[in-house]
């Protein structure tokens, strides 16, 4: 329990720091009755606040929830201030500390007050609004006096759960289907959450009793004893029969019996297969051999070698380890510690799905995703199966299909790790958590979506090291790099990064921030969400649901004396106008827009309602970009392309006004294609950006003020040295960085 308490304290201290108030511990404090009673007991319970110290007319008040100050508590504080003449100092404490302090309202010479802190247990009933209502102490049970606890009773909660949360089932009412649970610390919030989870999930009633640590320790020993020793021999047979009847009727394990019976029925029938989707000739190691055609085009794929996982194998394992889901939130998500071995290929993942626990299955899915450098993990179910897909180098690929029975426990595990509501399946939810694997710290953004076949779950993997990438690693070359560096060197103005979703805009913004991040500047960001944490930068998460959007945040940021501002996205006229004015008043602003190319950003801003003369005065540069897959240096091979296409490419390169690109235009140019090897899977390894950088010139300003179309603006920009994304892509193809097929795929959209 010590770890649980420490965790609560740490969280409360963080919250106190956030609200700018002190933290106070009330454990062991002997608060005088006259001080405690300044706030009546019913009000203390309702608002989770107590007076713990008094100096003349100044009160020191501890609260468990700062929101109560804004929403509910002012009435009691106002009364104390206006009618009694008190002033206050507010401090934050834990809910458990509040509960213990409330015990002080009892008579000091009572039996409860004389007990040790560990043995004091009072049931606090929390209503739907989160208020603590008045309640009597839980009934006390002496477990040791029971002599023994039936096996079918105590094993309703697994031993690891009983040990961790100090809770045991000691009796059951077969008629009402209620179980009786002894609890060492009923006030512990995690304990109550676990009980609520079990009760709601199995649709059973739970009667709570309090006991002491000694009785819990004794009860846990009941898991390992020979139960028949306590039963007279003449009664053992009937005892066993009774246990079986109770087990089959009890809702906690009724499902378990049904599935065991189902397993017996299925033992002579064909097994359900779990197949590795679209993997080339051998599934021994996805890292060793994966064909591009296999993964991208099912209709042309060669014969797929399937890996079979029977439904009975996974179902049995699911039943056995289902309760491990409950404890998920308390585990350190070091995947190397959760997994017994590295999961570096599909076959190993399959084996864990067949025989591992739910935490291990989730850990294996994430480990392989990190190993393969996937950007996203998709879990999608239909009526018959659960499909696992990875997005590798921007392309979504089928990896594995599993029995649909695994959907609920896997998604529940992920939701608990993400601190989402596991019993809420009607609305989408968003969360995040961190994992460590292979020495990497990876942040996962989680999104769940209700579908007709259950919840779909998508996890975005964000390698924290990627957030430290430099401009030179993005793919900016030649004139595009020079123009970008010149725009960043200006002390004020706006730099817009444009492109569709998934084109790498945020990564480019982070690279710019890394370059600008020095000790003599104040950088503040507004993001939705914060993808990478950057040291030395003040990063803010916008929350539109509570009225804190980009415009509201930008308005507040301007009062924080910033030098550099990053706005995640300009979505509306208000944000666009505020960003423009911020740039004109001495701030360097970085932001994104959704446009197809650089020249399209100017008409887009004008359509939002920003005056053209303000746009032309404030913009330093507009950077449009796309992402293409990089060829593997270990296995790429030369390829001959159609003469007509080659001529077109040479012509485009020769017309480019960037000297570094223009010099690539000659008849001896070579092109390369993916092959596939042990390193790259399918001939590609990683991604790189294609860019075009538009800077403001007198001619561009004139066209913008006259509200010209994007096509007219682009022609003028080309005459003044604009390097298009297509030209940039052709240059990277000739340099052997990517394939011409990739350039055409991306730039033709």
XYZ file of C-alpha atoms in Angstrom:
749
model
C 0.000 0.000 0.000
C 2.976 2.251 0.553
C 3.572 2.538 -3.203
C -0.046 3.475 -3.812
C 0.084 6.194 -1.143
C 3.333 7.567 -2.514
C 1.839 7.669 -6.004
C -1.148 9.681 -4.733
C 1.141 12.088 -2.925
C 3.319 12.609 -5.980
C 0.293 13.316 -8.153
C -1.146 15.759 -5.602
C 2.200 17.591 -5.405
C 2.236 17.981 -9.190
C -1.301 19.324 -9.102
C -0.424 21.739 -6.322
C 2.490 23.040 -8.359
C 0.190 23.452 -11.351
C -2.285 25.559 -9.336
C 0.470 27.475 -7.566
C -0.471 26.420 -4.025
C 1.305 24.483 -1.271
C 0.966 20.762 -0.609
C 0.317 19.546 2.937
C 0.235 16.043 4.424
C -2.374 15.435 7.107
C -1.243 11.900 7.968
C -0.452 11.674 11.664
C -1.730 15.214 12.333
C -3.724 15.563 15.551
C -6.068 18.405 14.658
C -7.826 19.972 17.629
C -11.615 19.585 17.687
C -12.262 23.327 17.892
C -10.165 23.914 14.762
C -11.603 20.971 12.835
C -15.184 21.970 13.633
C -14.824 25.438 12.081
C -16.021 23.666 8.944
C -18.872 21.300 9.921
C -18.339 17.588 9.268
C -21.049 17.359 6.599
C -19.504 20.288 4.704
C -16.033 18.799 5.056
C -17.251 15.557 3.528
C -19.205 17.276 0.790
C -16.428 19.610 -0.340
C -13.450 17.435 0.659
C -11.847 20.197 2.743
C -10.795 20.590 6.365
C -9.235 23.279 8.541
C -5.957 21.901 9.851
C -4.438 24.988 11.531
C -5.585 28.352 12.885
C -3.581 31.486 13.718
C -5.849 34.162 15.224
C -8.338 34.943 12.419
C -6.317 33.188 9.714
C -7.296 29.661 8.694
C -5.156 27.076 6.940
C -7.446 24.897 4.824
C -6.552 21.651 3.051
C -8.542 20.610 -0.025
C -8.460 17.487 -2.181
C -9.898 19.008 -5.357
C -9.046 22.602 -6.395
C -12.018 22.589 -8.771
C -14.290 22.682 -5.747
C -13.078 26.200 -5.061
C -14.459 27.386 -8.374
C -17.558 25.237 -8.588
C -18.958 24.459 -5.162
C -17.039 25.598 -2.124
C -17.134 29.402 -2.327
C -20.374 29.474 -0.356
C -18.776 28.039 2.802
C -15.639 30.125 2.384
C -17.687 33.259 1.768
C -19.646 32.615 4.937
C -16.475 32.166 6.983
C -14.961 35.324 5.536
C -17.952 37.661 5.673
C -19.751 36.382 8.787
C -16.825 35.146 10.862
C -14.098 37.496 9.620
C -11.597 34.770 8.653
C -8.849 34.927 6.032
C -7.488 31.774 4.368
C -4.429 30.007 3.067
C -5.381 27.101 0.802
C -3.183 24.002 0.487
C -3.667 20.804 -1.538
C -3.665 17.316 -0.027
C -4.730 13.818 -1.085
C -8.252 12.456 -0.830
C -7.025 9.781 1.529
C -5.557 12.462 3.818
C -8.925 14.237 3.856
C -10.645 10.977 4.814
C -8.259 10.393 7.704
C -8.686 13.977 8.886
C -12.475 13.563 8.868
C -12.050 10.742 11.364
C -11.027 13.459 13.832
C -14.645 14.565 14.048
C -15.257 11.393 16.095
C -14.663 11.408 19.825
C -10.946 11.232 20.599
C -11.432 8.539 23.209
C -13.436 6.242 20.958
C -12.235 2.841 19.827
C -11.779 4.103 16.286
C -9.575 6.971 17.383
C -7.349 4.643 19.395
C -6.582 2.352 16.473
C -3.395 2.676 14.494
C -3.549 4.605 11.256
C -3.321 1.409 9.259
C -6.369 -0.105 10.916
C -8.669 2.893 10.704
C -11.198 2.332 7.948
C -14.341 4.326 7.304
C -16.506 3.847 4.242
C -17.010 7.053 2.283
C -19.846 6.913 -0.185
C -19.130 9.028 -3.286
C -22.134 10.079 -5.333
C -22.290 10.744 -9.068
C -21.158 14.338 -8.646
C -18.031 13.324 -6.785
C -19.183 14.586 -3.380
C -18.495 12.554 -0.256
C -21.691 11.951 1.653
C -22.066 11.019 5.278
C -21.750 7.298 5.967
C -21.312 4.829 8.779
C -18.214 2.772 9.293
C -18.039 -0.469 7.368
C -18.862 -3.612 9.316
C -15.803 -5.387 10.691
C -14.964 -8.993 9.855
C -12.486 -11.196 11.741
C -11.208 -13.422 8.955
C -8.975 -15.585 11.145
C -11.975 -16.705 13.193
C -13.519 -18.168 10.026
C -10.964 -20.978 10.195
C -10.791 -21.406 6.434
C -12.148 -19.835 3.233
C -13.553 -22.082 0.517
C -11.391 -22.427 -2.559
C -14.127 -21.461 -5.010
C -14.785 -18.356 -2.911
C -11.316 -16.938 -2.377
C -10.242 -17.609 -5.964
C -12.923 -15.299 -7.322
C -10.158 -12.691 -7.063
C -6.738 -13.849 -8.306
C -3.985 -14.033 -5.752
C -1.957 -11.242 -7.379
C -4.930 -8.858 -7.151
C -5.622 -9.811 -3.537
C -1.984 -9.300 -2.604
C -1.551 -6.032 -4.465
C -4.750 -4.297 -3.391
C -5.189 -6.053 -0.015
C -8.683 -7.330 -0.771
C -10.066 -10.892 -0.427
C -13.400 -12.561 -1.091
C -14.422 -14.516 2.014
C -18.117 -15.352 1.461
C -20.942 -15.288 -1.062
C -24.734 -15.089 -1.030
C -25.761 -17.557 -3.738
C -29.351 -16.271 -3.801
C -28.540 -12.580 -4.312
C -25.323 -13.266 -6.298
C -23.444 -10.878 -4.006
C -19.922 -11.511 -2.815
C -18.461 -10.342 0.485
C -15.053 -8.683 0.295
C -12.716 -7.846 3.166
C -10.645 -4.687 2.636
C -7.668 -3.407 4.558
C -8.023 0.210 3.371
C -11.502 1.081 2.022
C -10.514 4.752 1.585
C -7.872 3.956 -1.012
C -9.217 5.201 -4.330
C -7.435 2.589 -6.427
C -8.971 -0.160 -4.350
C -12.421 1.255 -4.926
C -11.746 1.614 -8.646
C -10.728 -2.042 -8.865
C -13.862 -3.155 -7.031
C -16.055 -0.982 -9.244
C -14.358 -2.389 -12.339
C -14.902 -5.998 -11.230
C -18.485 -5.354 -10.152
C -19.477 -3.524 -13.325
C -17.670 -5.899 -15.664
C -19.268 -9.022 -14.143
C -22.577 -7.424 -13.151
C -22.359 -8.509 -9.535
C -22.945 -6.875 -6.183
C -20.045 -6.431 -3.768
C -20.541 -6.053 -0.014
C -17.531 -4.393 1.592
C -16.151 -5.224 5.041
C -13.101 -3.797 6.741
C -10.414 -5.824 8.414
C -6.821 -5.427 9.534
C -3.497 -6.256 7.918
C -3.012 -9.429 9.980
C -6.306 -10.906 8.777
C -5.524 -10.042 5.136
C -2.135 -11.739 5.439
C -3.805 -14.833 6.853
C -6.457 -14.857 4.126
C -3.831 -14.733 1.373
C -2.324 -17.933 2.787
C -5.629 -19.644 1.958
C -4.737 -19.601 -1.747
C -2.005 -22.198 -1.182
C -3.401 -24.573 1.430
C -4.974 -27.997 1.044
C -8.645 -27.129 1.406
C -9.880 -30.638 2.018
C -7.920 -30.805 5.277
C -10.519 -28.604 6.973
C -13.508 -30.641 5.891
C -14.576 -33.890 7.582
C -14.072 -36.805 5.231
C -17.740 -37.708 5.223
C -18.612 -34.189 4.035
C -15.875 -33.749 1.403
C -17.801 -35.261 -1.478
C -20.840 -33.090 -0.880
C -18.557 -30.082 -0.332
C -16.992 -30.616 -3.749
C -20.435 -30.947 -5.341
C -21.601 -27.744 -3.688
C -18.482 -25.897 -4.874
C -19.134 -26.966 -8.472
C -22.741 -25.797 -8.315
C -21.717 -22.439 -6.880
C -19.001 -22.004 -9.485
C -21.292 -22.699 -12.395
C -23.940 -20.296 -11.136
C -21.669 -17.463 -10.039
C -21.562 -14.655 -12.624
C -17.853 -14.003 -12.052
C -16.792 -17.370 -13.430
C -19.880 -18.567 -15.281
C -18.295 -17.240 -18.448
C -15.161 -19.229 -17.680
C -17.115 -22.511 -17.435
C -18.955 -21.780 -20.657
C -15.693 -21.191 -22.504
C -14.094 -24.325 -21.058
C -17.073 -26.358 -22.237
C -16.844 -24.632 -25.598
C -13.180 -25.569 -25.765
C -14.066 -29.249 -25.225
C -16.650 -29.051 -27.989
C -14.155 -27.462 -30.344
C -11.396 -29.958 -29.635
C -12.540 -32.219 -32.483
C -13.497 -29.453 -34.897
C -11.336 -27.414 -37.276
C -9.464 -24.614 -35.548
C -9.835 -20.972 -36.438
C -6.749 -19.626 -38.073
C -4.824 -16.477 -37.275
C -3.050 -15.488 -40.444
C -0.097 -13.283 -41.123
C -1.371 -10.991 -43.784
C 0.465 -10.364 -47.070
C 3.881 -11.544 -45.946
C 6.222 -12.714 -48.699
C 7.259 -16.351 -49.220
C 8.583 -16.836 -45.701
C 7.128 -15.531 -42.424
C 10.260 -16.387 -40.482
C 11.207 -12.773 -40.051
C 9.416 -9.717 -41.377
C 12.643 -7.798 -41.050
C 14.425 -10.275 -43.280
C 12.038 -10.521 -46.199
C 8.924 -8.529 -47.056
C 8.030 -7.747 -50.636
C 6.636 -4.342 -51.544
C 4.075 -5.949 -53.822
C 3.101 -8.417 -51.145
C 2.356 -5.704 -48.640
C 0.753 -3.171 -50.907
C -1.225 -5.220 -53.436
C -3.122 -8.257 -52.226
C -4.279 -9.201 -55.709
C -0.714 -9.674 -56.958
C 0.757 -11.217 -53.851
C 2.307 -14.681 -54.042
C 0.986 -17.514 -51.938
C 0.811 -16.478 -48.304
C 2.185 -18.854 -45.725
C -0.334 -18.632 -42.896
C 0.421 -18.966 -39.233
C -2.297 -20.754 -37.323
C -3.459 -19.799 -33.877
C -6.429 -21.730 -32.615
C -9.295 -19.971 -30.952
C -9.114 -22.351 -28.016
C -5.467 -21.528 -27.376
C -6.041 -17.814 -27.208
C -9.356 -18.069 -25.369
C -7.883 -20.168 -22.591
C -5.030 -17.745 -22.213
C -7.371 -14.795 -22.230
C -9.435 -16.272 -19.439
C -6.373 -17.075 -17.389
C -4.874 -13.619 -17.668
C -7.962 -11.432 -17.934
C -7.499 -10.012 -14.448
C -3.997 -8.858 -15.317
C -5.654 -6.101 -17.264
C -6.792 -4.531 -14.023
C -3.300 -3.865 -12.741
C -2.040 -2.441 -15.979
C -1.923 1.196 -14.952
C 0.533 0.565 -12.140
C 3.195 -1.191 -14.196
C 6.254 0.536 -15.558
C 5.885 0.201 -19.289
C 9.377 -1.010 -19.967
C 8.601 -3.485 -22.724
C 11.932 -5.241 -22.304
C 10.934 -6.139 -18.725
C 7.368 -7.215 -19.548
C 8.489 -9.495 -22.393
C 10.655 -12.544 -21.759
C 12.356 -12.181 -25.138
C 12.672 -9.669 -27.939
C 9.808 -9.657 -30.423
C 11.624 -8.920 -33.669
C 9.513 -10.893 -36.120
C 5.953 -11.985 -36.805
C 6.441 -15.550 -35.596
C 7.430 -14.399 -32.114
C 4.418 -12.097 -31.973
C 2.205 -15.021 -32.953
C 3.626 -17.183 -30.175
C 2.906 -14.528 -27.564
C -0.642 -14.083 -28.878
C -1.093 -17.844 -28.480
C 0.363 -18.249 -25.003
C 1.116 -14.885 -23.404
C -0.875 -12.753 -20.989
C -2.837 -9.729 -22.170
C -0.138 -7.299 -20.942
C 2.450 -9.346 -22.832
C 0.354 -9.377 -26.004
C -0.011 -5.590 -25.932
C 3.681 -5.197 -25.133
C 4.617 -7.508 -28.031
C 2.416 -5.575 -30.476
C 4.098 -2.332 -29.463
C 7.606 -3.817 -29.363
C 7.366 -5.123 -32.940
C 5.884 -1.804 -34.083
C 8.838 0.069 -32.597
C 11.246 -2.485 -34.049
C 9.794 -1.986 -37.530
C 9.672 1.807 -37.013
C 5.927 1.960 -37.535
C 4.301 5.358 -37.138
C 0.838 4.009 -36.271
C -0.717 0.815 -34.925
C -4.299 -0.053 -35.919
C -6.524 -2.577 -34.140
C -9.734 -3.146 -36.088
C -12.405 -5.784 -35.529
C -15.200 -7.187 -37.612
C -17.698 -9.913 -36.741
C -15.131 -12.718 -36.894
C -11.599 -11.420 -36.332
C -9.363 -8.719 -34.935
C -6.947 -7.241 -37.463
C -3.574 -5.742 -36.555
C -2.084 -3.252 -39.029
C 1.060 -1.110 -38.950
C 1.732 2.046 -40.925
C 5.273 1.550 -42.211
C 6.932 4.426 -44.061
C 3.551 6.031 -44.624
C 1.870 2.905 -46.026
C -0.703 0.929 -44.008
C 0.079 -2.812 -44.048
C -1.741 -5.855 -42.695
C 0.352 -7.705 -40.127
C -1.796 -10.210 -38.275
C -5.370 -11.387 -37.748
C -6.441 -12.664 -34.336
C -9.603 -14.115 -32.776
C -12.157 -11.399 -32.125
C -12.363 -12.580 -28.483
C -9.081 -10.774 -27.891
C -10.466 -7.386 -28.885
C -12.065 -6.411 -25.588
C -9.173 -7.349 -23.254
C -6.521 -5.833 -25.547
C -8.415 -2.548 -25.939
C -9.177 -2.479 -22.191
C -5.493 -2.884 -21.416
C -4.599 -0.012 -23.760
C -7.348 2.195 -22.299
C -6.126 1.637 -18.746
C -2.561 2.465 -19.756
C -3.898 5.633 -21.413
C -6.013 6.534 -18.350
C -9.219 6.281 -20.366
C -12.589 5.089 -19.103
C -12.690 1.379 -19.786
C -16.442 1.145 -19.228
C -17.189 3.955 -21.720
C -17.613 2.448 -25.180
C -20.220 4.791 -26.610
C -18.053 7.790 -27.499
C -14.526 8.291 -28.873
C -11.742 8.818 -26.342
C -8.195 10.140 -26.604
C -5.270 9.474 -24.295
C -1.544 8.816 -24.190
C 1.168 6.877 -22.359
C 4.901 6.222 -22.584
C 6.844 3.023 -23.175
C 10.519 2.122 -23.242
C 11.862 -0.435 -25.701
C 15.353 -1.138 -26.980
C 16.631 1.896 -25.109
C 14.093 4.180 -26.827
C 11.509 6.275 -25.040
C 8.368 6.333 -27.157
C 5.235 8.370 -26.549
C 1.959 6.818 -27.704
C -1.111 8.866 -28.593
C -4.188 6.669 -28.299
C -7.533 7.152 -30.011
C -10.540 4.849 -29.610
C -13.602 4.925 -31.858
C -16.851 2.984 -31.333
C -17.852 0.864 -34.348
C -20.608 -1.692 -34.931
C -18.115 -4.450 -34.056
C -16.669 -2.851 -30.958
C -14.013 -0.215 -30.430
C -11.349 0.488 -33.010
C -8.055 1.569 -31.471
C -5.289 3.535 -33.198
C -1.972 4.348 -31.541
C 0.418 6.952 -32.950
C 4.038 6.165 -32.013
C 6.207 9.199 -31.396
C 9.879 8.505 -30.857
C 11.020 11.308 -28.553
C 14.422 11.374 -30.203
C 12.772 12.315 -33.501
C 11.636 15.576 -31.947
C 15.305 16.618 -31.826
C 15.888 16.281 -35.581
C 17.759 19.096 -37.307
C 16.900 20.994 -40.477
C 19.648 19.200 -42.364
C 17.931 15.844 -41.727
C 14.550 16.858 -43.100
C 15.493 16.794 -46.784
C 15.883 20.538 -47.394
C 18.604 21.043 -49.981
C 19.991 23.802 -52.161
C 17.924 26.948 -52.519
C 15.080 25.597 -50.371
C 17.441 25.209 -47.406
C 18.943 28.692 -47.907
C 15.493 30.339 -48.060
C 14.337 28.521 -44.936
C 17.423 29.500 -42.971
C 17.036 33.134 -44.073
C 13.395 33.183 -42.932
C 14.334 31.765 -39.525
C 17.079 34.358 -39.104
C 14.551 37.227 -39.104
C 13.462 38.402 -35.633
C 9.800 38.695 -36.614
C 7.329 37.569 -39.268
C 5.435 34.359 -40.058
C 6.661 31.079 -41.490
C 3.849 28.822 -42.689
C 4.311 25.096 -43.320
C 1.612 23.648 -45.586
C 0.573 20.198 -46.700
C -2.057 17.516 -46.105
C -2.397 15.470 -42.917
C 0.584 13.172 -42.420
C 2.985 15.178 -44.580
C 5.425 15.899 -41.736
C 4.483 19.512 -40.999
C 4.807 19.153 -37.220
C 8.229 17.519 -37.552
C 9.398 20.461 -39.644
C 8.105 22.916 -37.032
C 9.938 21.051 -34.264
C 13.152 21.104 -36.288
C 12.801 24.881 -36.617
C 12.166 25.244 -32.884
C 15.278 23.213 -32.109
C 17.342 25.561 -34.249
C 15.818 28.653 -32.615
C 15.902 27.341 -29.032
C 18.588 29.318 -27.191
C 18.823 30.712 -23.668
C 18.162 34.306 -24.705
C 14.694 33.738 -26.203
C 11.270 32.889 -24.788
C 9.520 30.297 -26.949
C 5.861 29.384 -26.340
C 3.854 26.867 -28.350
C 0.153 26.088 -28.795
C -0.371 22.514 -29.920
C -3.161 20.009 -30.425
C -1.801 17.725 -29.178
C 1.732 18.220 -27.848
C 3.569 15.535 -29.806
C 7.141 15.887 -28.539
C 8.372 17.457 -25.319
C 11.186 19.939 -25.980
C 13.436 21.105 -23.168
C 13.536 24.867 -22.659
C 10.284 25.507 -24.550
C 6.924 26.351 -22.957
C 4.469 23.982 -24.625
C 0.710 24.407 -24.173
C -2.014 21.901 -25.016
C -5.148 23.545 -26.360
C -8.509 22.282 -25.089
C -11.360 23.425 -27.341
C -13.963 21.574 -25.232
C -13.386 23.987 -22.364
C -13.035 27.055 -24.580
C -9.238 27.133 -24.789
C -8.607 27.154 -28.537
C -5.787 28.467 -30.696
C -7.164 32.007 -30.732
C -7.694 32.071 -26.953
C -4.259 30.607 -26.346
C -2.581 33.041 -28.712
C -4.254 35.931 -26.929
C -2.833 34.693 -23.612
C 0.608 33.934 -25.042
C 1.054 37.514 -26.196
C 0.927 38.543 -22.530
C 3.772 36.135 -21.695
C 6.517 38.262 -23.312
C 7.378 35.724 -26.043
C 10.055 36.093 -28.692
C 8.943 33.106 -30.752
C 5.455 31.630 -30.988
C 4.441 28.329 -32.527
C 0.749 27.870 -33.335
C -0.026 24.292 -34.258
C -2.526 25.196 -36.961
C -4.329 28.260 -38.298
C -7.901 27.015 -38.594
C -10.025 30.148 -38.567
C -10.064 33.857 -39.320
C -9.551 34.928 -35.706
C -6.390 32.847 -35.291
C -5.088 33.965 -38.704
C -5.581 37.648 -37.896
C -4.044 37.352 -34.437
C -1.022 35.484 -35.804
C -0.570 38.150 -38.458
C -0.724 40.980 -35.946
C 1.672 39.121 -33.631
C 4.174 38.862 -36.494
C 3.830 42.573 -37.233
C 4.447 43.527 -33.602
C 7.881 41.956 -33.310
C 7.276 38.220 -32.848
C 8.486 35.322 -34.967
C 5.466 33.071 -35.568
C 5.560 29.477 -36.857
C 2.364 27.757 -37.926
C 0.716 25.380 -40.411
C -2.003 25.547 -43.060
C -3.797 22.904 -45.061
C -3.084 23.782 -48.711
C -1.804 21.754 -51.655
C 1.202 23.955 -52.417
C 2.989 27.078 -51.232
C 1.268 29.501 -53.614
C -2.156 28.292 -52.445
C -1.528 29.597 -48.922
C -1.945 33.247 -49.905
C -5.484 32.945 -51.383
C -6.381 30.684 -48.470
C -5.465 33.334 -45.893
C -7.305 36.013 -47.873
C -10.405 33.779 -47.974
C -10.170 33.535 -44.168
C -10.577 37.293 -43.967
C -6.991 38.486 -43.477
C -6.278 41.709 -45.354
C -3.863 41.092 -48.271
C -1.560 43.961 -47.287
C -1.162 42.445 -43.812
C -0.287 39.063 -45.303
C 2.389 40.403 -47.584
C 3.906 42.478 -44.780
C 4.073 39.654 -42.270
C 5.028 36.463 -44.175
C 8.694 35.451 -44.244
C 8.233 32.163 -46.086
C 5.680 29.525 -47.025
C 6.995 25.955 -47.043
C 4.977 23.236 -48.775
C 5.985 19.615 -48.289
C 5.250 15.927 -48.831
C 6.937 12.759 -47.557
C 8.413 10.026 -49.744
C 9.977 6.720 -48.750
C 13.758 6.509 -48.876
C 15.467 3.709 -50.760
C 17.506 1.299 -48.698
C 21.189 2.001 -49.306
C 22.021 -1.669 -48.755
C 19.948 -3.169 -51.554
C 18.713 -0.491 -54.001
C 19.472 -1.359 -57.593
C 19.636 0.610 -60.816
C 16.575 0.582 -63.058
C 15.865 1.750 -66.596
C 12.848 4.031 -66.915
C 10.870 4.796 -70.099
C 12.786 7.181 -72.412
C 9.895 9.627 -72.555
C 9.761 9.895 -68.760
C 13.538 10.286 -68.570
C 13.441 13.129 -71.091
C 10.694 14.868 -69.120
C 12.672 14.618 -65.886
C 15.859 15.969 -67.452
C 13.860 18.864 -68.916
C 12.336 19.733 -65.511
C 15.734 19.658 -63.830
C 17.364 21.830 -66.527
C 14.654 24.506 -66.124
C 15.212 24.736 -62.370
C 16.988 27.917 -61.278
C 18.664 26.196 -58.307
C 22.272 25.564 -59.422
C 22.605 22.429 -57.257
C 19.595 20.856 -58.920
C 20.224 22.146 -62.422
C 23.645 20.470 -62.564
C 21.953 17.065 -62.173
C 20.280 17.409 -65.600
C 22.275 15.299 -68.033
C 21.709 12.236 -70.157
C 23.837 10.060 -67.877
C 21.430 10.282 -64.931
C 20.665 7.044 -63.147
C 17.534 5.926 -61.358
C 17.050 3.275 -58.716
C 14.331 0.930 -57.519
C 13.658 -0.977 -54.275
C 14.749 -4.584 -53.984
C 14.441 -5.766 -50.370
C 16.955 -7.181 -47.908
C 17.403 -8.195 -44.272
C 17.734 -4.558 -43.226
C 14.846 -2.863 -44.997
C 12.010 -5.415 -45.367
C 10.707 -4.109 -48.717
C 13.435 -1.962 -50.270
C 12.535 1.216 -48.401
C 13.904 2.443 -45.086
C 12.659 5.689 -43.567
C 11.134 8.786 -45.173
C 12.350 12.166 -46.372
C 10.589 15.411 -47.322
C 9.986 16.988 -50.715
C 9.806 20.770 -50.407
C 9.029 24.029 -52.133
C 9.776 27.294 -50.340
C 8.013 30.482 -51.398
C 9.373 33.819 -50.196
C 7.770 37.216 -50.649
C 9.015 39.414 -53.500
C 7.614 42.652 -54.843
C 5.871 40.789 -57.677
C 4.337 38.178 -55.328
C 3.134 40.952 -53.017
C 1.458 42.762 -55.919
C -0.348 39.604 -56.987
C -1.501 38.864 -53.445
C -2.833 42.408 -52.919
C -4.725 42.147 -56.217
C -6.210 38.826 -55.003
C -4.744 36.765 -57.859
C -5.285 33.027 -58.052
C -2.755 30.502 -56.797
C -1.851 29.412 -60.349
C -0.908 32.973 -61.328
C 1.105 33.388 -58.141
C 2.902 30.088 -58.792
C 3.904 31.068 -62.366
C 5.358 34.301 -61.054
C 7.199 32.432 -58.286
C 8.697 29.997 -60.818
C 10.049 32.925 -62.821
C 11.693 34.183 -59.644
C 13.419 30.921 -58.721
C 10.829 28.734 -56.959
C 11.891 25.080 -56.771
C 8.748 22.950 -57.000
C 8.187 19.794 -54.980
C 8.273 17.809 -58.215
C 11.666 19.242 -59.162
C 12.922 18.575 -55.641
C 11.625 15.002 -55.921
C 13.241 14.414 -59.319
C 16.538 15.658 -57.875
C 16.300 13.225 -54.945
C 15.464 10.374 -57.366
C 18.543 11.143 -59.481
C 20.619 11.334 -56.279
C 19.450 7.817 -55.394
C 17.592 8.924 -52.252
C 14.174 7.735 -53.429
C 12.591 6.051 -56.422
C 10.925 7.838 -59.298
C 7.772 5.828 -58.562
C 7.638 7.366 -55.082
C 8.047 10.891 -56.446
C 5.254 10.388 -58.959
C 3.011 8.765 -56.323
C 3.333 11.675 -53.940
C 3.486 14.702 -56.276
C 0.654 13.604 -58.549
C -1.919 13.799 -55.759
